């Protein structure tokens, strides 16, 4: 991908030159004093660098460092709406990113531009988990950027939208031909921008979106995963009791540990909603007790001590689950 920069706009162009897209036309923004021209120390000399110059530099860095990433065009396309959002006023901005680790160069350039504008601005990268947004305060972020190709489902996206403050933006990008079927209805309400193999969907947070998102609220999301958590817990309880009664099968033990790994992640994501904050710890303790039992039984060593630990860990975990839910 090629980038054409002049004094008034930045244009993206495919390598073969057959298609182009205007990334950004230089806006006529208000003069925010030291925000519009920030001093920068380079090689012990004071250099004056404008916002437009730094923005163009960051765009070129992304294109250079992410050239072999299929999402390179997506990263560049997000910079246009983010430029406008970041310069909407002179206050510090906070942005969330939900996507793959391969985007590290993009995030580095975005962070560089954000702190150039305002040193107190923050960029937070979230772990990939469908419940990760549920513990965040509603309406608290200026912008959220999400990679639709990172396994986002409609509930995660809708929960993310509720975390954007009024007038803020949610940017969803993809390098795939079409989004998941369950996303089509939601994405119909976004502003769609496509270039080459990349597509960007932009939502602006406004009251009309709230009615659209109600069925996918954080409350609905939590209830859905709570039901799944209880189903997994019941399976783990059955498998654990079989082991304690001498009906040991290695594959059952491994399956129980897999279920507990998922349960632990879900409990951590639900942490702000739990009355007992130790539940994730209890899940991890039971998983370790199962692992010790599995190893001991496989080796044929004295296993009574492992079984006793497993019985105690199971009692603590399932009592806590019953009390919580």
Short mmCIF file of C-alpha atoms in Angstrom, two decimals:
data_model
loop_
_atom_site.label_atom_id
_atom_site.label_comp_id
_atom_site.label_asym_id
_atom_site.label_seq_id
_atom_site.Cartn_x
_atom_site.Cartn_y
_atom_site.Cartn_z
CA UNK A 1 0.00 0.00 0.00
CA UNK A 2 1.24 3.49 -0.88
CA UNK A 3 0.63 6.71 1.02
CA UNK A 4 0.44 10.07 -0.74
CA UNK A 5 0.82 13.06 1.59
CA UNK A 6 0.50 16.75 0.81
CA UNK A 7 -0.32 19.89 2.79
CA UNK A 8 -4.07 19.29 2.81
CA UNK A 9 -4.77 15.56 2.76
CA UNK A 10 -3.47 12.01 3.05
CA UNK A 11 -4.44 9.45 0.40
CA UNK A 12 -4.06 5.67 0.49
CA UNK A 13 -3.34 3.92 -2.79
CA UNK A 14 -3.07 0.24 -3.66
CA UNK A 15 0.34 -0.97 -4.83
CA UNK A 16 -0.89 -1.31 -8.41
CA UNK A 17 -2.32 2.23 -8.34
CA UNK A 18 -5.79 1.13 -9.47
CA UNK A 19 -7.63 2.21 -6.32
CA UNK A 20 -7.27 5.07 -3.85
CA UNK A 21 -8.94 6.35 -0.70
CA UNK A 22 -8.64 9.74 1.00
CA UNK A 23 -7.69 8.87 4.56
CA UNK A 24 -8.01 12.38 5.92
CA UNK A 25 -8.45 15.93 4.72
CA UNK A 26 -6.67 18.32 7.04
CA UNK A 27 -9.41 19.82 9.23
CA UNK A 28 -9.67 23.47 10.18
CA UNK A 29 -9.46 23.08 13.95
CA UNK A 30 -9.59 25.62 16.74
CA UNK A 31 -6.32 26.91 18.15
CA UNK A 32 -5.72 25.06 21.40
CA UNK A 33 -2.54 26.90 22.30
CA UNK A 34 0.26 24.52 23.09
CA UNK A 35 -1.80 21.60 21.74
CA UNK A 36 -1.53 22.70 18.12
CA UNK A 37 2.24 23.11 18.17
CA UNK A 38 4.20 21.10 20.71
CA UNK A 39 7.97 21.41 21.31
CA UNK A 40 9.92 18.25 20.75
CA UNK A 41 13.52 17.63 21.83
CA UNK A 42 15.61 15.87 19.19
CA UNK A 43 19.38 15.47 19.47
CA UNK A 44 19.55 18.21 22.12
CA UNK A 45 17.95 20.77 19.81
CA UNK A 46 14.51 22.23 20.30
CA UNK A 47 12.40 21.50 17.23
CA UNK A 48 8.90 22.78 16.52
CA UNK A 49 6.62 20.10 15.09
CA UNK A 50 2.98 20.61 14.15
CA UNK A 51 0.17 18.16 14.79
CA UNK A 52 -0.23 17.52 11.06
CA UNK A 53 3.48 16.72 10.70
CA UNK A 54 3.41 14.27 13.61
CA UNK A 55 0.22 12.67 12.33
CA UNK A 56 1.75 12.14 8.88
CA UNK A 57 4.86 10.67 10.49
CA UNK A 58 2.79 8.19 12.52
CA UNK A 59 0.82 7.14 9.44
CA UNK A 60 4.05 6.46 7.55
CA UNK A 61 5.40 4.45 10.49
CA UNK A 62 2.32 2.23 10.52
CA UNK A 63 2.59 1.61 6.79
CA UNK A 64 6.28 0.77 7.12
CA UNK A 65 6.10 -1.51 10.17
CA UNK A 66 2.79 -3.23 9.33
CA UNK A 67 3.23 -3.56 5.58
CA UNK A 68 3.02 -7.38 5.71
CA UNK A 69 0.04 -7.40 8.09
CA UNK A 70 -3.28 -8.00 6.31
CA UNK A 71 -4.82 -5.40 8.63
CA UNK A 72 -2.36 -2.64 7.69
CA UNK A 73 -5.01 -0.79 5.69
CA UNK A 74 -7.46 -1.19 8.57
CA UNK A 75 -5.02 0.40 11.02
CA UNK A 76 -4.50 3.34 8.69
CA UNK A 77 -8.24 3.80 8.13
CA UNK A 78 -8.91 4.08 11.87
CA UNK A 79 -6.48 7.00 12.11
CA UNK A 80 -8.81 9.31 10.16
CA UNK A 81 -11.77 9.31 12.59
CA UNK A 82 -9.40 9.09 15.58
CA UNK A 83 -7.63 12.27 14.42
CA UNK A 84 -10.91 14.18 14.60
CA UNK A 85 -11.91 12.63 17.94
CA UNK A 86 -8.55 13.33 19.58
CA UNK A 87 -8.62 16.97 18.49
CA UNK A 88 -12.26 17.63 19.39
CA UNK A 89 -10.94 19.65 22.35
CA UNK A 90 -7.72 20.07 24.32
CA UNK A 91 -8.61 17.57 27.07
CA UNK A 92 -6.76 14.29 27.58
CA UNK A 93 -8.44 11.35 25.83
CA UNK A 94 -8.73 7.68 26.73
CA UNK A 95 -9.01 4.94 24.09
CA UNK A 96 -9.53 1.18 24.38
CA UNK A 97 -8.20 -1.40 21.94
CA UNK A 98 -9.55 -4.95 21.62
CA UNK A 99 -7.66 -7.07 19.12
CA UNK A 100 -4.68 -9.26 18.34
CA UNK A 101 -1.10 -8.79 19.55
CA UNK A 102 0.05 -8.35 15.95
CA UNK A 103 -1.27 -4.78 16.16
CA UNK A 104 1.52 -3.69 18.53
CA UNK A 105 3.21 -1.40 15.97
CA UNK A 106 -0.11 0.27 15.19
CA UNK A 107 -0.79 0.78 18.91
CA UNK A 108 2.69 2.19 19.45
CA UNK A 109 2.16 4.82 16.74
CA UNK A 110 -1.31 5.67 18.04
CA UNK A 111 0.03 6.07 21.57
CA UNK A 112 2.80 8.29 20.25
CA UNK A 113 0.33 10.59 18.52
CA UNK A 114 -2.03 10.68 21.52
CA UNK A 115 0.67 11.66 24.00
CA UNK A 116 2.08 14.19 21.54
CA UNK A 117 -1.29 15.94 21.66
CA UNK A 118 -1.79 15.55 25.40
CA UNK A 119 0.67 13.85 27.73
CA UNK A 120 -2.10 12.53 30.00
CA UNK A 121 -3.97 10.69 27.23
CA UNK A 122 -4.11 6.91 27.64
CA UNK A 123 -4.39 3.91 25.34
CA UNK A 124 -5.40 0.60 26.96
CA UNK A 125 -5.17 -2.77 25.22
CA UNK A 126 -7.63 -5.35 26.58
CA UNK A 127 -7.22 -9.15 26.67
CA UNK A 128 -9.34 -11.14 24.24
CA UNK A 129 -12.30 -12.34 26.28
CA UNK A 130 -16.02 -11.82 25.52
CA UNK A 131 -16.73 -10.59 29.05
CA UNK A 132 -13.83 -8.18 29.36
CA UNK A 133 -16.02 -5.08 28.84
CA UNK A 134 -18.61 -6.07 31.46
CA UNK A 135 -16.54 -4.77 34.38
CA UNK A 136 -15.94 -1.32 32.86
CA UNK A 137 -18.01 1.75 33.66
CA UNK A 138 -20.57 2.77 31.06
CA UNK A 139 -19.96 5.91 29.02
CA UNK A 140 -16.38 6.38 30.19
CA UNK A 141 -14.22 6.12 27.03
CA UNK A 142 -13.71 8.60 24.20
CA UNK A 143 -13.14 5.87 21.62
CA UNK A 144 -12.88 2.09 21.32
CA UNK A 145 -11.12 0.28 18.46
CA UNK A 146 -11.99 -3.39 17.85
CA UNK A 147 -10.67 -6.05 15.49
CA UNK A 148 -13.68 -7.99 14.21
CA UNK A 149 -11.32 -10.73 13.00
CA UNK A 150 -10.16 -11.41 16.58
CA UNK A 151 -13.24 -13.49 17.37
CA UNK A 152 -15.60 -10.66 18.38
CA UNK A 153 -19.23 -11.69 18.78
CA UNK A 154 -22.23 -9.39 18.72
CA UNK A 155 -22.60 -9.33 22.50
CA UNK A 156 -19.00 -8.23 23.00
CA UNK A 157 -19.37 -5.46 20.41
CA UNK A 158 -22.66 -4.22 21.88
CA UNK A 159 -21.21 -4.26 25.38
CA UNK A 160 -18.25 -2.25 24.09
CA UNK A 161 -20.54 0.39 22.58
CA UNK A 162 -22.13 1.05 25.98
CA UNK A 163 -18.70 1.95 27.36
CA UNK A 164 -18.27 4.82 24.88
CA UNK A 165 -19.22 8.24 26.21
CA UNK A 166 -21.84 10.38 24.49
CA UNK A 167 -20.43 11.70 21.22
CA UNK A 168 -17.56 9.20 21.30
CA UNK A 169 -16.86 6.60 18.61
CA UNK A 170 -16.54 2.85 18.24
CA UNK A 171 -14.39 1.69 15.32
CA UNK A 172 -14.68 -1.90 14.06
CA UNK A 173 -12.32 -3.11 11.36
CA UNK A 174 -12.03 -6.30 9.35
CA UNK A 175 -9.97 -7.67 6.47
CA UNK A 176 -12.46 -10.45 5.73
CA UNK A 177 -14.93 -10.43 2.84
CA UNK A 178 -17.98 -10.36 5.09
CA UNK A 179 -18.67 -10.13 8.84
CA UNK A 180 -20.33 -12.92 10.80
CA UNK A 181 -24.03 -13.37 10.01
CA UNK A 182 -25.16 -12.26 13.47
CA UNK A 183 -23.31 -8.96 13.00
CA UNK A 184 -25.12 -7.86 9.84
CA UNK A 185 -28.11 -6.27 11.58
CA UNK A 186 -25.93 -4.27 13.95
CA UNK A 187 -23.40 -3.14 11.35
CA UNK A 188 -26.26 -1.81 9.24
CA UNK A 189 -26.44 1.09 11.74
CA UNK A 190 -22.76 2.00 11.31
CA UNK A 191 -21.02 4.22 8.77
CA UNK A 192 -19.17 1.82 6.45
CA UNK A 193 -15.88 2.69 4.75
CA UNK A 194 -14.18 0.17 2.46
CA UNK A 195 -10.84 0.25 0.69
CA UNK A 196 -9.00 -2.64 -0.93
CA UNK A 197 -9.55 -5.68 1.34
CA UNK A 198 -10.24 -3.58 4.45
CA UNK A 199 -13.55 -2.39 5.86
CA UNK A 200 -14.13 0.05 8.72
CA UNK A 201 -17.44 0.43 10.58
CA UNK A 202 -17.90 3.60 12.63
CA UNK A 203 -20.50 4.07 15.36
CA UNK A 204 -21.08 7.42 17.05
CA UNK A 205 -22.56 7.05 20.52
CA UNK A 206 -26.01 8.64 20.65
CA UNK A 207 -29.31 7.92 22.49
CA UNK A 208 -30.85 6.00 19.58
CA UNK A 209 -28.15 3.34 19.93
CA UNK A 210 -29.22 2.55 23.50
CA UNK A 211 -32.58 1.12 22.39
CA UNK A 212 -30.83 -0.97 19.75
CA UNK A 213 -28.37 -2.38 22.28
CA UNK A 214 -30.74 -3.17 25.15
CA UNK A 215 -31.02 -6.93 24.37
CA UNK A 216 -27.21 -7.09 24.35
CA UNK A 217 -26.58 -5.12 27.54
CA UNK A 218 -23.94 -6.08 30.09
CA UNK A 219 -26.69 -7.50 32.31
CA UNK A 220 -27.88 -9.83 29.55
CA UNK A 221 -24.29 -10.76 28.78
CA UNK A 222 -23.56 -11.63 32.42
CA UNK A 223 -26.72 -13.72 32.73
CA UNK A 224 -25.84 -15.69 29.60
CA UNK A 225 -22.35 -16.55 30.80
CA UNK A 226 -23.57 -17.25 34.32
CA UNK A 227 -25.83 -19.96 32.92
CA UNK A 228 -22.89 -21.41 30.98
CA UNK A 229 -20.69 -21.22 34.09
CA UNK A 230 -23.22 -23.18 36.16
CA UNK A 231 -23.48 -25.84 33.43
CA UNK A 232 -19.70 -26.26 33.44
CA UNK A 233 -19.61 -26.36 37.24
CA UNK A 234 -22.19 -29.17 37.29
CA UNK A 235 -20.08 -31.20 34.85
CA UNK A 236 -16.93 -30.62 36.91
CA UNK A 237 -18.76 -31.68 40.07
CA UNK A 238 -19.87 -34.94 38.46
CA UNK A 239 -16.38 -35.70 37.13
CA UNK A 240 -14.78 -34.84 40.48
CA UNK A 241 -17.14 -37.12 42.40
CA UNK A 242 -16.32 -39.97 40.00
CA UNK A 243 -12.61 -39.54 40.73
CA UNK A 244 -13.18 -39.40 44.48
CA UNK A 245 -15.21 -42.63 44.26
CA UNK A 246 -12.40 -44.44 42.46
CA UNK A 247 -13.77 -44.17 38.93
CA UNK A 248 -10.68 -42.50 37.49
CA UNK A 249 -10.27 -41.89 33.77
CA UNK A 250 -7.40 -39.64 32.58
CA UNK A 251 -9.54 -38.05 29.87
CA UNK A 252 -12.22 -37.11 32.44
CA UNK A 253 -9.61 -35.46 34.60
CA UNK A 254 -8.23 -33.45 31.70
CA UNK A 255 -11.72 -32.43 30.61
CA UNK A 256 -12.55 -31.23 34.11
CA UNK A 257 -9.38 -29.11 34.15
CA UNK A 258 -10.31 -27.57 30.79
CA UNK A 259 -13.76 -26.67 32.12
CA UNK A 260 -12.22 -25.12 35.22
CA UNK A 261 -9.81 -23.07 33.11
CA UNK A 262 -12.80 -21.62 31.24
CA UNK A 263 -14.70 -21.10 34.51
CA UNK A 264 -11.75 -19.27 36.04
CA UNK A 265 -11.55 -16.86 33.08
CA UNK A 266 -15.30 -16.23 33.20
CA UNK A 267 -15.20 -15.59 36.94
CA UNK A 268 -12.34 -13.12 36.52
CA UNK A 269 -14.30 -11.29 33.84
CA UNK A 270 -17.33 -11.24 36.17
CA UNK A 271 -15.18 -10.15 39.10
CA UNK A 272 -16.92 -6.80 39.67
CA UNK A 273 -20.28 -8.59 39.89
CA UNK A 274 -19.22 -11.27 42.40
CA UNK A 275 -20.13 -11.12 46.07
CA UNK A 276 -17.33 -13.57 46.85
CA UNK A 277 -14.11 -12.24 45.25
CA UNK A 278 -12.31 -15.52 46.02
CA UNK A 279 -14.29 -17.60 43.52
CA UNK A 280 -11.63 -17.40 40.77
CA UNK A 281 -9.04 -18.50 43.34
CA UNK A 282 -11.20 -21.45 44.41
CA UNK A 283 -11.56 -22.52 40.77
CA UNK A 284 -7.80 -22.39 40.30
CA UNK A 285 -7.20 -24.33 43.52
CA UNK A 286 -9.60 -27.08 42.42
CA UNK A 287 -7.92 -27.24 39.01
CA UNK A 288 -4.50 -27.68 40.66
CA UNK A 289 -5.89 -30.36 42.98
CA UNK A 290 -7.26 -32.23 39.96
CA UNK A 291 -3.91 -31.92 38.22
CA UNK A 292 -2.06 -33.35 41.25
CA UNK A 293 -4.56 -36.20 41.46
CA UNK A 294 -4.22 -36.94 37.77
CA UNK A 295 -0.42 -37.12 38.03
CA UNK A 296 -0.51 -39.19 41.23
CA UNK A 297 -3.03 -41.70 39.93
CA UNK A 298 -1.16 -42.05 36.63
CA UNK A 299 2.12 -42.73 38.46
CA UNK A 300 0.49 -45.23 40.79
CA UNK A 301 1.95 -43.52 43.86
CA UNK A 302 0.27 -43.01 47.23
CA UNK A 303 -2.70 -40.86 46.28
CA UNK A 304 -4.71 -40.50 49.49
CA UNK A 305 -3.20 -37.13 50.28
CA UNK A 306 -4.09 -35.92 46.78
CA UNK A 307 -7.64 -37.22 47.10
CA UNK A 308 -8.06 -35.47 50.44
CA UNK A 309 -6.89 -32.18 48.94
CA UNK A 310 -9.22 -32.67 45.98
CA UNK A 311 -12.18 -33.38 48.27
CA UNK A 312 -11.50 -30.22 50.31
CA UNK A 313 -10.94 -28.01 47.23
CA UNK A 314 -14.13 -29.33 45.61
CA UNK A 315 -16.15 -28.71 48.77
CA UNK A 316 -14.93 -25.11 49.04
CA UNK A 317 -15.48 -24.32 45.35
CA UNK A 318 -18.95 -25.84 44.95
CA UNK A 319 -20.17 -24.42 48.26
CA UNK A 320 -19.05 -20.97 47.10
CA UNK A 321 -20.71 -21.45 43.68
CA UNK A 322 -23.99 -22.49 45.32
CA UNK A 323 -23.87 -19.51 47.67
CA UNK A 324 -23.03 -17.05 44.86
CA UNK A 325 -25.55 -18.18 42.27
#
